Short mmCIF file of C-alpha atoms and ligand atoms in Angstrom, two decimals:
data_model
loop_
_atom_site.label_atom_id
_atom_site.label_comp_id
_atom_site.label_asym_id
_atom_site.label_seq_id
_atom_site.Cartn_x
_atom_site.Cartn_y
_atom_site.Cartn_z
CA UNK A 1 0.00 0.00 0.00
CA UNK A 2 1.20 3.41 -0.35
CA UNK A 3 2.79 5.01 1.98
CA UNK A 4 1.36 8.58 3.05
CA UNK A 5 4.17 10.93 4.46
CA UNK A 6 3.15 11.09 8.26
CA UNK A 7 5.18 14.21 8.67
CA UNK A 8 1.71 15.66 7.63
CA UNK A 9 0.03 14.07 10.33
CA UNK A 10 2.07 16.50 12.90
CA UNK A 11 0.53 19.50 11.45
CA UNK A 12 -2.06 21.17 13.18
CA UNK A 13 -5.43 20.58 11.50
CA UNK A 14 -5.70 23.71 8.65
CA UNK A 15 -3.45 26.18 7.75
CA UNK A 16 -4.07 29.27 9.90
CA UNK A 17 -5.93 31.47 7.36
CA UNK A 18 -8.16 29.42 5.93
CA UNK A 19 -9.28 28.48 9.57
CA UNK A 20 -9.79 31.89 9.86
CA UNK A 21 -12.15 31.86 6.62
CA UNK A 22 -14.08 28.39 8.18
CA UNK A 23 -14.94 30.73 10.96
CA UNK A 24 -16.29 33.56 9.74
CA UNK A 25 -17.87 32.33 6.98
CA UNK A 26 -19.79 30.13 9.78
CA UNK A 27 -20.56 33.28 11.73
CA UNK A 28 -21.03 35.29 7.96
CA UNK A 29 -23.72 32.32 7.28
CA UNK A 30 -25.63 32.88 11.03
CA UNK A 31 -25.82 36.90 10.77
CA UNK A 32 -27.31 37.93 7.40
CA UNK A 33 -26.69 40.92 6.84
CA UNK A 34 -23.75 41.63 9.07
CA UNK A 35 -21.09 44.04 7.63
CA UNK A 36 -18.10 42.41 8.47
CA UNK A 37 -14.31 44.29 8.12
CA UNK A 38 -11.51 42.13 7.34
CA UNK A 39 -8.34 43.04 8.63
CA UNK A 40 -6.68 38.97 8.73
CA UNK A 41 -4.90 38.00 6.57
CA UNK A 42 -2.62 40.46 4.91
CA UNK A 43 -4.21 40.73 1.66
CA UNK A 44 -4.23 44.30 0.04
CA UNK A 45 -6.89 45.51 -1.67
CA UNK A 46 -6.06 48.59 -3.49
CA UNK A 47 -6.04 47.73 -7.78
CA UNK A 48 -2.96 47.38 -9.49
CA UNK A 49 -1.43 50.77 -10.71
CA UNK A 50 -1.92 52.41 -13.94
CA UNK A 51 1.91 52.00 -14.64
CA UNK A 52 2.01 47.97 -13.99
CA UNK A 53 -1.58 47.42 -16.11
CA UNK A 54 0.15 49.50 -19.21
CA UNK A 55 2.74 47.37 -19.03
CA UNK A 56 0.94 44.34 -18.84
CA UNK A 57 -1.54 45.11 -21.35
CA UNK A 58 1.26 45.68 -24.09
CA UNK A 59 3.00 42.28 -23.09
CA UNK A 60 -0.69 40.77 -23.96
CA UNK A 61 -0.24 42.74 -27.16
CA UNK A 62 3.23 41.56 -27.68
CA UNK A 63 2.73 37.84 -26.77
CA UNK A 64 -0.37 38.34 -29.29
CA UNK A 65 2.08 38.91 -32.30
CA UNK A 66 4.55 36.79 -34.36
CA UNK A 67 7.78 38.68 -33.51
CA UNK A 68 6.95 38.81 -29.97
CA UNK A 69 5.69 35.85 -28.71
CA UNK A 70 7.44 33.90 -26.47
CA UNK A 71 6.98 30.35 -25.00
CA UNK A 72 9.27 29.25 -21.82
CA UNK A 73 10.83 31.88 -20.60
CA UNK A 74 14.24 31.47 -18.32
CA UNK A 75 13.16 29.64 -14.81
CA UNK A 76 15.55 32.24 -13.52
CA UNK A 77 13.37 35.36 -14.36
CA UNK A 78 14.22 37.26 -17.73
CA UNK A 79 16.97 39.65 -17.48
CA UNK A 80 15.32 43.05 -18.37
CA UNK A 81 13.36 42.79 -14.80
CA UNK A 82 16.64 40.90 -12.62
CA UNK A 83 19.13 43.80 -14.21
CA UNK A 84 16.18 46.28 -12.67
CA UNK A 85 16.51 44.35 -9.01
CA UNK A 86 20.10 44.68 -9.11
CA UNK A 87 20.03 48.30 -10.03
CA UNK A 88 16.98 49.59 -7.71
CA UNK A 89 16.78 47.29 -4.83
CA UNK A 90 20.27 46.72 -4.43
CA UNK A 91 23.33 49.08 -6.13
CA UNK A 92 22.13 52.18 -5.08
CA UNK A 93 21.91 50.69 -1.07
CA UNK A 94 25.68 49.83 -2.48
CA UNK A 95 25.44 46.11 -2.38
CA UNK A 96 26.24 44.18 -5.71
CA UNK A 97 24.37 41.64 -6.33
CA UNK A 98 25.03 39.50 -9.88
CA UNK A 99 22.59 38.42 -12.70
CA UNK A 100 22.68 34.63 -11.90
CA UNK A 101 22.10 35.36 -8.20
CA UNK A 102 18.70 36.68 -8.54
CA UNK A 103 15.84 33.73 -9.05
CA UNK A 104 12.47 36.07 -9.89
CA UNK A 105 9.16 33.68 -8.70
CA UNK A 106 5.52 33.49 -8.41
CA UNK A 107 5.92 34.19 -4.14
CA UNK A 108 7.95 34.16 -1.45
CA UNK A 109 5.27 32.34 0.25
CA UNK A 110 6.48 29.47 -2.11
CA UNK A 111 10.05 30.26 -2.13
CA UNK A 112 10.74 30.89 1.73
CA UNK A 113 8.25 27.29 1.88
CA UNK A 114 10.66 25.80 -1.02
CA UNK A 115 13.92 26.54 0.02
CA UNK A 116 14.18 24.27 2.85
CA UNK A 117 14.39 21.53 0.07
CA UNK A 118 18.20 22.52 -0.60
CA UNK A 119 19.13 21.71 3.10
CA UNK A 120 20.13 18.45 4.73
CA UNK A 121 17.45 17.03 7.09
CA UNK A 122 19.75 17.18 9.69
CA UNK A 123 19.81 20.62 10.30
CA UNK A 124 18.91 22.75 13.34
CA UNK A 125 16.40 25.08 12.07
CA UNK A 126 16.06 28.00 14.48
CA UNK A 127 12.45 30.29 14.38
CA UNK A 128 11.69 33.29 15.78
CA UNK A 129 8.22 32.83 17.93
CA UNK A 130 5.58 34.42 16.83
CA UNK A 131 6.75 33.27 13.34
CA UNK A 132 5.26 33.22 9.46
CA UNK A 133 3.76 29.75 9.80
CA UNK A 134 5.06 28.51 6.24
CA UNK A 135 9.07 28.57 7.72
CA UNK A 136 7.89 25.77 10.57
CA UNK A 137 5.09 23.63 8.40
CA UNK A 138 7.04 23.09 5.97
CA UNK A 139 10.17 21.66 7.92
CA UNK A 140 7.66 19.97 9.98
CA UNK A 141 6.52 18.73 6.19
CA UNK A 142 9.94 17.70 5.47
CA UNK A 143 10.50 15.63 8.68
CA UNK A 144 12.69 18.22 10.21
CA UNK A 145 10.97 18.05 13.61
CA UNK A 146 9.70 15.43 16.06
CA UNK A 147 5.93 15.55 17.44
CA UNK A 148 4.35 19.22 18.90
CA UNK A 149 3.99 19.31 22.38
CA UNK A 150 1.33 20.20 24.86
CA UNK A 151 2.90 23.73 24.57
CA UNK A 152 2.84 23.73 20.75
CA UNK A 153 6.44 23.49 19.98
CA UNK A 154 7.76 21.33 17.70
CA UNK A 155 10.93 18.95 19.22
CA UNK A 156 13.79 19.52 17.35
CA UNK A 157 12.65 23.47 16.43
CA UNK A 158 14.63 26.09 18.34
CA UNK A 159 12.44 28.97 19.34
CA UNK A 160 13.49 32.03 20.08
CA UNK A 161 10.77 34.00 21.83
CA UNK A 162 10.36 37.76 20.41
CA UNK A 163 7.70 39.76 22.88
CA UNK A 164 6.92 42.80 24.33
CA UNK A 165 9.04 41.90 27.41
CA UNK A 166 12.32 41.52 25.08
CA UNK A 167 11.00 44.27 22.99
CA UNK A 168 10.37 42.13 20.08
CA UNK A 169 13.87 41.58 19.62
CA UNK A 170 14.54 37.90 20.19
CA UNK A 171 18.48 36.66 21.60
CA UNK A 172 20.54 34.73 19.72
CA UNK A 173 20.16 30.91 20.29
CA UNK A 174 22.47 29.46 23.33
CA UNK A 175 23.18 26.46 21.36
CA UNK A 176 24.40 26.50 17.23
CA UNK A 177 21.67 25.87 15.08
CA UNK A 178 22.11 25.98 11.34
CA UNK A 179 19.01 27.72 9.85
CA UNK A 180 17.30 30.95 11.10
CA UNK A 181 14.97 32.03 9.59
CA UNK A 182 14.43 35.58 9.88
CA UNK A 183 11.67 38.01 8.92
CA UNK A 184 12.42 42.07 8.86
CA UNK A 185 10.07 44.20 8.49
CA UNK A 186 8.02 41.41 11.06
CA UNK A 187 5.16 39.29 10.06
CA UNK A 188 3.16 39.70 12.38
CA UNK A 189 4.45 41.83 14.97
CA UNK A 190 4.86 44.55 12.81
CA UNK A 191 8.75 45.27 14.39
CA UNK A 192 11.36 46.35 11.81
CA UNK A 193 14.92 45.32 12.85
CA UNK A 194 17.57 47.94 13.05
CA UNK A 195 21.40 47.40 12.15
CA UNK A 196 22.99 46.45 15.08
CA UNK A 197 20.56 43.50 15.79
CA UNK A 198 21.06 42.44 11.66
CA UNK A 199 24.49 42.84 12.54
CA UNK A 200 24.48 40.18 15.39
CA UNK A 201 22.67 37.54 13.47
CA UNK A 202 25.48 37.67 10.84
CA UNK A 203 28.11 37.69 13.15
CA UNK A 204 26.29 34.15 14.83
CA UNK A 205 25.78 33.02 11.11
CA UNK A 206 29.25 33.70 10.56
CA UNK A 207 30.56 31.89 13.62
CA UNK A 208 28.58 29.00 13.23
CA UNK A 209 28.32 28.32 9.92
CA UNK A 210 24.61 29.04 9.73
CA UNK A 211 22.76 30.14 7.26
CA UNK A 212 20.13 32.97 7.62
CA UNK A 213 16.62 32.82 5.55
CA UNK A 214 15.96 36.50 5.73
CA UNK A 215 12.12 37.64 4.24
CA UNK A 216 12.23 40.83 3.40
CA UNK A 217 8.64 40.99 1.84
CA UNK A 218 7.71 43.87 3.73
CA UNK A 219 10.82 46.48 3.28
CA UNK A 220 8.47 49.08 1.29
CA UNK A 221 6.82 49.44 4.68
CA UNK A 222 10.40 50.90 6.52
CA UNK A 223 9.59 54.52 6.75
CA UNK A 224 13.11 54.58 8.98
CA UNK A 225 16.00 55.72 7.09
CA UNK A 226 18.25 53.84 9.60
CA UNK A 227 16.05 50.10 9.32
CA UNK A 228 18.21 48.34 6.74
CA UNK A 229 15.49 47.35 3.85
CA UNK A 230 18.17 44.30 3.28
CA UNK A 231 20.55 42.44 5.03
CA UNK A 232 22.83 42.63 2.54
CA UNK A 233 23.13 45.84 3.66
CA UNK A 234 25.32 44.76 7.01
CA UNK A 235 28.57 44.06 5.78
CA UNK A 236 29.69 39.56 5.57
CA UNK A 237 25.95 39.29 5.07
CA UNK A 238 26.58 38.20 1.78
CA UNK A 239 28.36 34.85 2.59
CA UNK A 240 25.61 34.03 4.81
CA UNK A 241 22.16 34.99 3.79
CA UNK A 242 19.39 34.20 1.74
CA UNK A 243 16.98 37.29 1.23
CA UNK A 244 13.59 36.76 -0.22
CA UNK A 245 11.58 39.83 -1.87
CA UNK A 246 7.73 40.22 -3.17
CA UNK A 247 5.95 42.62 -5.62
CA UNK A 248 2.77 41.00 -3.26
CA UNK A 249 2.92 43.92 -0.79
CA UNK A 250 5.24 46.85 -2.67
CA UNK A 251 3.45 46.68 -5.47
CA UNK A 252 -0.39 44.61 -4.95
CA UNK A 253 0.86 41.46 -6.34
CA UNK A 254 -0.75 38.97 -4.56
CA UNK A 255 -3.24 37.71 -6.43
CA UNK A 256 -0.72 38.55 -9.56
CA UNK A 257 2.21 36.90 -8.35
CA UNK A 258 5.59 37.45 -8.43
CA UNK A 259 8.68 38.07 -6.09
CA UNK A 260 12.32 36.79 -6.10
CA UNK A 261 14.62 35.20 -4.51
CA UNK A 262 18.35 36.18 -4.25
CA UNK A 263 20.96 33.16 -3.44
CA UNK A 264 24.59 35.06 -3.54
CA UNK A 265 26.92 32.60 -4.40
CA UNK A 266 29.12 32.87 -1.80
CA UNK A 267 26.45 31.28 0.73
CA UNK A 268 28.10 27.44 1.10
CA UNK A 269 26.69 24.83 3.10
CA UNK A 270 28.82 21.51 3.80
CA UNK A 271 28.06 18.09 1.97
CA UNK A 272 30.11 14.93 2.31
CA UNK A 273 32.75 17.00 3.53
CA UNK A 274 32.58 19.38 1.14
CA UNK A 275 31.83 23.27 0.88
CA UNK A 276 28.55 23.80 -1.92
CA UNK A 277 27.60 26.63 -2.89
CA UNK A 278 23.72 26.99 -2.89
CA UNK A 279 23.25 28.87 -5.44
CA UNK A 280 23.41 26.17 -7.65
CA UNK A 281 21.57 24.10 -5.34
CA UNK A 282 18.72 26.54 -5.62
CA UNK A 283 19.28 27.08 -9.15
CA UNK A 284 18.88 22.70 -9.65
CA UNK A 285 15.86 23.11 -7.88
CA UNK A 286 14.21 25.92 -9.81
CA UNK A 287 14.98 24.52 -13.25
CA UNK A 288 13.39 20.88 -12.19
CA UNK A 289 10.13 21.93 -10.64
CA UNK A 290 9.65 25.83 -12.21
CA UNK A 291 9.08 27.01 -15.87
CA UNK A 292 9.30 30.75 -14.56
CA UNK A 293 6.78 33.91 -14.00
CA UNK A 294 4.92 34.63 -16.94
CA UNK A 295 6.14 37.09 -19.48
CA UNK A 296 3.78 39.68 -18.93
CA UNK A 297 3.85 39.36 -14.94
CA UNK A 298 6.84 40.00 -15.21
CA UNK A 299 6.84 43.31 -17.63
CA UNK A 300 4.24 44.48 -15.32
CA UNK A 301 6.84 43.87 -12.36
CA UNK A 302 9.59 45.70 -14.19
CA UNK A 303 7.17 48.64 -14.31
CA UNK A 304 7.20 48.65 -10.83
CA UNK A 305 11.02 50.43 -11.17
CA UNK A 306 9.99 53.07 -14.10
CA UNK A 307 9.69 56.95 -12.18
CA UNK A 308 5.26 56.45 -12.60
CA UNK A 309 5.53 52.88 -10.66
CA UNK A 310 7.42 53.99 -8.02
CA UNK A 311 5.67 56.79 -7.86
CA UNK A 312 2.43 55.16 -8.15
CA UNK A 313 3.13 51.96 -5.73
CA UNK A 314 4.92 54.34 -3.56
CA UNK A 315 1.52 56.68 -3.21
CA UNK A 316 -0.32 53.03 -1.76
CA UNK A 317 2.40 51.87 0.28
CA UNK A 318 2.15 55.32 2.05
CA UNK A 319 -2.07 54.95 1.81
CA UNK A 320 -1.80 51.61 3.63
CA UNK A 321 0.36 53.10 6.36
CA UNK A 322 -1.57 55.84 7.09
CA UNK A 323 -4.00 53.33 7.70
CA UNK A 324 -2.23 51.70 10.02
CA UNK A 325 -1.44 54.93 11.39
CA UNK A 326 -5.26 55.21 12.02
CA UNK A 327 -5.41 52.08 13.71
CA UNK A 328 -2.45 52.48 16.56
CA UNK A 329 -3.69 55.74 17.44
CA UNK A 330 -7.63 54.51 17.71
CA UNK A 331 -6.80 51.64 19.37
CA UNK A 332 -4.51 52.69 22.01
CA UNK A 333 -7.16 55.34 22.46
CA UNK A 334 -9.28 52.78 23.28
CA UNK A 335 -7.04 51.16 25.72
CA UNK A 336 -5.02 48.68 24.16
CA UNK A 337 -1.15 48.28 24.07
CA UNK A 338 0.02 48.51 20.43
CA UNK A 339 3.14 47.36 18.89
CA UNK A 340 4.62 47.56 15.48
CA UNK A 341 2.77 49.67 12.75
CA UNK A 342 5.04 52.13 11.76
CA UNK A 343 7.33 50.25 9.78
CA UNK A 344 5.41 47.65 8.59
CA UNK A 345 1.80 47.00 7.84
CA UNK A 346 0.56 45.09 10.52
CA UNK A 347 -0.78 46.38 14.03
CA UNK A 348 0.25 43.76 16.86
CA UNK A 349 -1.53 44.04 20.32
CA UNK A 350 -1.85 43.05 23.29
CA UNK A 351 -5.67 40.65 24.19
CA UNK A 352 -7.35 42.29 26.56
CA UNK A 353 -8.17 41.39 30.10
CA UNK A 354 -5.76 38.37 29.54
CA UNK A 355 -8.25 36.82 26.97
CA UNK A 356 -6.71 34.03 24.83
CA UNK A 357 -6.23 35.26 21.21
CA UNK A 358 -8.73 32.95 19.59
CA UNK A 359 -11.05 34.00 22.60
CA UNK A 360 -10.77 37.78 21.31
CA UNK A 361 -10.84 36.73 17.76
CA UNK A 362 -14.44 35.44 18.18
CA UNK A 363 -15.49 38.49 20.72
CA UNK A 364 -13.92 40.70 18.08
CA UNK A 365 -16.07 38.49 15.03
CA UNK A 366 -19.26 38.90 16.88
CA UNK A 367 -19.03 41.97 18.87
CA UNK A 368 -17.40 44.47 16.15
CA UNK A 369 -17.93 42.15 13.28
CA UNK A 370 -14.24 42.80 12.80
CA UNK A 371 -12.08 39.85 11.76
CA UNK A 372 -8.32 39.64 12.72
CA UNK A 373 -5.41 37.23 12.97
CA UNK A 374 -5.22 35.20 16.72
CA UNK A 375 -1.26 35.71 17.91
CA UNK A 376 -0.96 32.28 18.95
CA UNK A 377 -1.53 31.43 15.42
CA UNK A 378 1.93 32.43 14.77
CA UNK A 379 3.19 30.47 17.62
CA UNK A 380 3.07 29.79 21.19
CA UNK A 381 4.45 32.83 22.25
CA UNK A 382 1.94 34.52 20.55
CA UNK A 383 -0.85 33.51 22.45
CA UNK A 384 -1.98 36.76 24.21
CA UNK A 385 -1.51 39.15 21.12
CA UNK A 386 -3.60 39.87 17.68
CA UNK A 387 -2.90 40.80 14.61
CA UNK A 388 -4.53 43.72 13.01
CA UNK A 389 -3.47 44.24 9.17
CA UNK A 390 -3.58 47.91 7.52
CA UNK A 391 -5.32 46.56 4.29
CA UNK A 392 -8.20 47.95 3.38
CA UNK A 393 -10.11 51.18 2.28
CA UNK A 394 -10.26 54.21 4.70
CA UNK A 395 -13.98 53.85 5.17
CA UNK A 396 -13.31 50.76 6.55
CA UNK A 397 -10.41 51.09 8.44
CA UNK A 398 -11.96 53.47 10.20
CA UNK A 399 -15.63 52.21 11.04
CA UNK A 400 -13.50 48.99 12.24
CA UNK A 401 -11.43 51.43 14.22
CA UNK A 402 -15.01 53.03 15.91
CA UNK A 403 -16.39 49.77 16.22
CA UNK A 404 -13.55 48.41 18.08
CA UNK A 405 -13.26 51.12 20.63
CA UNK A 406 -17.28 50.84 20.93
CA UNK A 407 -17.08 46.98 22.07
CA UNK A 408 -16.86 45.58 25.64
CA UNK A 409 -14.83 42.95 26.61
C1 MLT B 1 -0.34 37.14 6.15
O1 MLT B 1 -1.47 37.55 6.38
O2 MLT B 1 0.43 36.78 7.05
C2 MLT B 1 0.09 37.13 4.74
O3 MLT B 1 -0.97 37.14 3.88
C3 MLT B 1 0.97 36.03 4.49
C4 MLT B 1 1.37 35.88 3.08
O4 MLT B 1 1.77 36.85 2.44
O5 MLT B 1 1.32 34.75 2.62
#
């Protein structure tokens, strides 16, 4: 008979946001009629700009004629929009970064998911807590982990607790792990990190050999001149890091798709022995199970550099965080601690009256009518907090904002 892999089997039941979704569209179906806000999952909702849908629309066009259609593309990304990465995201914060080092994909949900694949299963992988749940499922996926405990952790994981008592900045592990996955600004505490704490995670990585997964899918969000938007910005990073990047939340991409990956090639990782580079690991991996981003996601990405895009993404970025400008200040008018929200776009605070999260994510449903993320869906150490995303239209973000500070708890 075949075998199923029972790695799944230590997963908890559903993936957190489409939990979320069973339970209000349970509480949608009992109250007709009920005008419900959704600030979960961080999905944005303004269109796509005039300068990406231009661009887009002539690709069409293109792909539409003889001379410029075009089947497979490069798994890697074509070169007109990597030679645009290099330029924008990286030379002018001075860090080179080469052509074959950038891997352009549909997500960094899927890469930061994938990339465990190029890593022995012997590896200590090492997660801040709360954490983006796709770093731990899918090691738990891969058989990276033993059973989770009563207390939700995974044996074999190293957590490293980030809260408001350590000010969201979590301390390097006591013991060497090889994998950290890091995420800056936060998902979903909504804290950016600054140099000097960048700085000690590639000193560690450096040290121990480890590798850092750094997600930088939220870096339009640092308002901060002194947050680094990359860690290649903090010098040796380069040698130890992995950064992933999205167009999901710079540029509304998410239902669009594309991000990349870089993978400098002076990140090794030992094998029989042996230092390999995993670049080419990565690069394997891509070319076996990817056929690339479509040709006219990816023109519409590139526009994303040209003076209107930036221009024209940069106008949202700044609507969304004005947003979540609106929520801090209503909600700690209302009496609740807040954390993070001004350099990313998520509002983290603290339950009420020592409620469990899920506890005020169903008083929150059927009270306000206002749906959030529970904290300790991110982890144990989130239990206690909620997340609160800046995604959606003013109207909204501000009835949600009145309704919240209306409700009892
Ligand atoms: C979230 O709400 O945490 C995000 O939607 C995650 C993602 O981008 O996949």
């Amino acid at each position: 008979m075949a075998k199923a892999n029972a790695n799944y089997l230590k997963l908890k039941a559903g993936y957190l946001f489409p939990e979320i979704g069973r339970r209000v569209a349970a509480f949608a179906a009992a109250n007709e009629g009920a005008k419900i806000i959704r600030l979960g999952i961080g999905d944005v909702t303004r269109p796509l700009v005039p300068a990406v849908v231009d661009a887009m629309r002539a690709a069409v066009d293109e792909m539409g004629t003889d001379g410029g259609f075009r089947g497979y593309g490069p798994e890697q990304g074509y070169d007109f929009l990597i030679d645009l990465v290099r330029e924008h995201d990286y030379a002018s914060r001075g860090v080179e970064i080469a052509r074959d080092e950038v891997f352009v994909s549909d997500g960094s949900k899927c890469d930061s998911g994938n990339i465990q694949e190029i890593f022995g299963l012997d590896n200590v992988v090492a997660l801040t807590d709360p954490v983006y749940p796709v770093y731990l499922d899918t090691n738990v996926m891969a058989g990276r982990t033993g059973a989770a405990g009563p207390d939700g952790r995974y044996a074999g994981i190293v957590y490293m607790p980030a809260t408001a008592e350590n000010g969201f900045v979590p301390d390097l592990p006591k013991q060497k792990v090889d994998l950290i996955y890091l995420c800056s600004p936060n998902n979903p505490t909504g804290a950016a990190a600054g140099r000097d704490e960048l700085a000690r995670w590639v000193e560690y990585a450096r040290a121990h050999g480890s590798i850092i997964l750094f997600d930088a899918a939220y870096e339009a969000y640092v308002s901060d001149p002194a947050i680094p938007r990359s860690i290649y910005e903090i010098p040796g990073a380069k040698e130890v890091a992995i950064e992933f990047r999205s167009f999901s939340k710079t540029a509304g991409f998410t239902g669009t798709r594309c991000a990349f990956t870089v993978v400098p090639k002076g990140v090794t990782a030992e094998a029989g022995g042996e230092r390999v580079a995993v670049n080419g690991l990565w690069n394997r991996r891509q070319t076996t199970k990817f056929n690339g981003v479509s040709y006219p996601v990816q023109r519409g990405a590139a526009a994303v550099y040209s003076p209107e895009g930036r221009r024209q993404t940069g106008d949202i970025v700044r609507f969304y965080m004005e947003n979540a400008a609106i929520i801090r200040r209503g909600l700690a008018d209302a009496g609740f601690t807040v954390f993070g929200g001004t350099n990313a776009p998520y509002i983290w605070l603290r339950t009420p009256k020592g409620l469990t999260s899920w506890d005020f994510f169903d008083r929150l449903l059927s009270q306000a009518n206002v749906v959030g993320t529970p904290g300790s869906g991110f982890g144990p150490s989130g239990e206690g907090y909620f997340r609160l995303s800046a995604f959606n239209s003013r109207e909204n973000v501000e009835e949600a904002v009145a309704r919240i500070g209306r409700a009892t708890w």
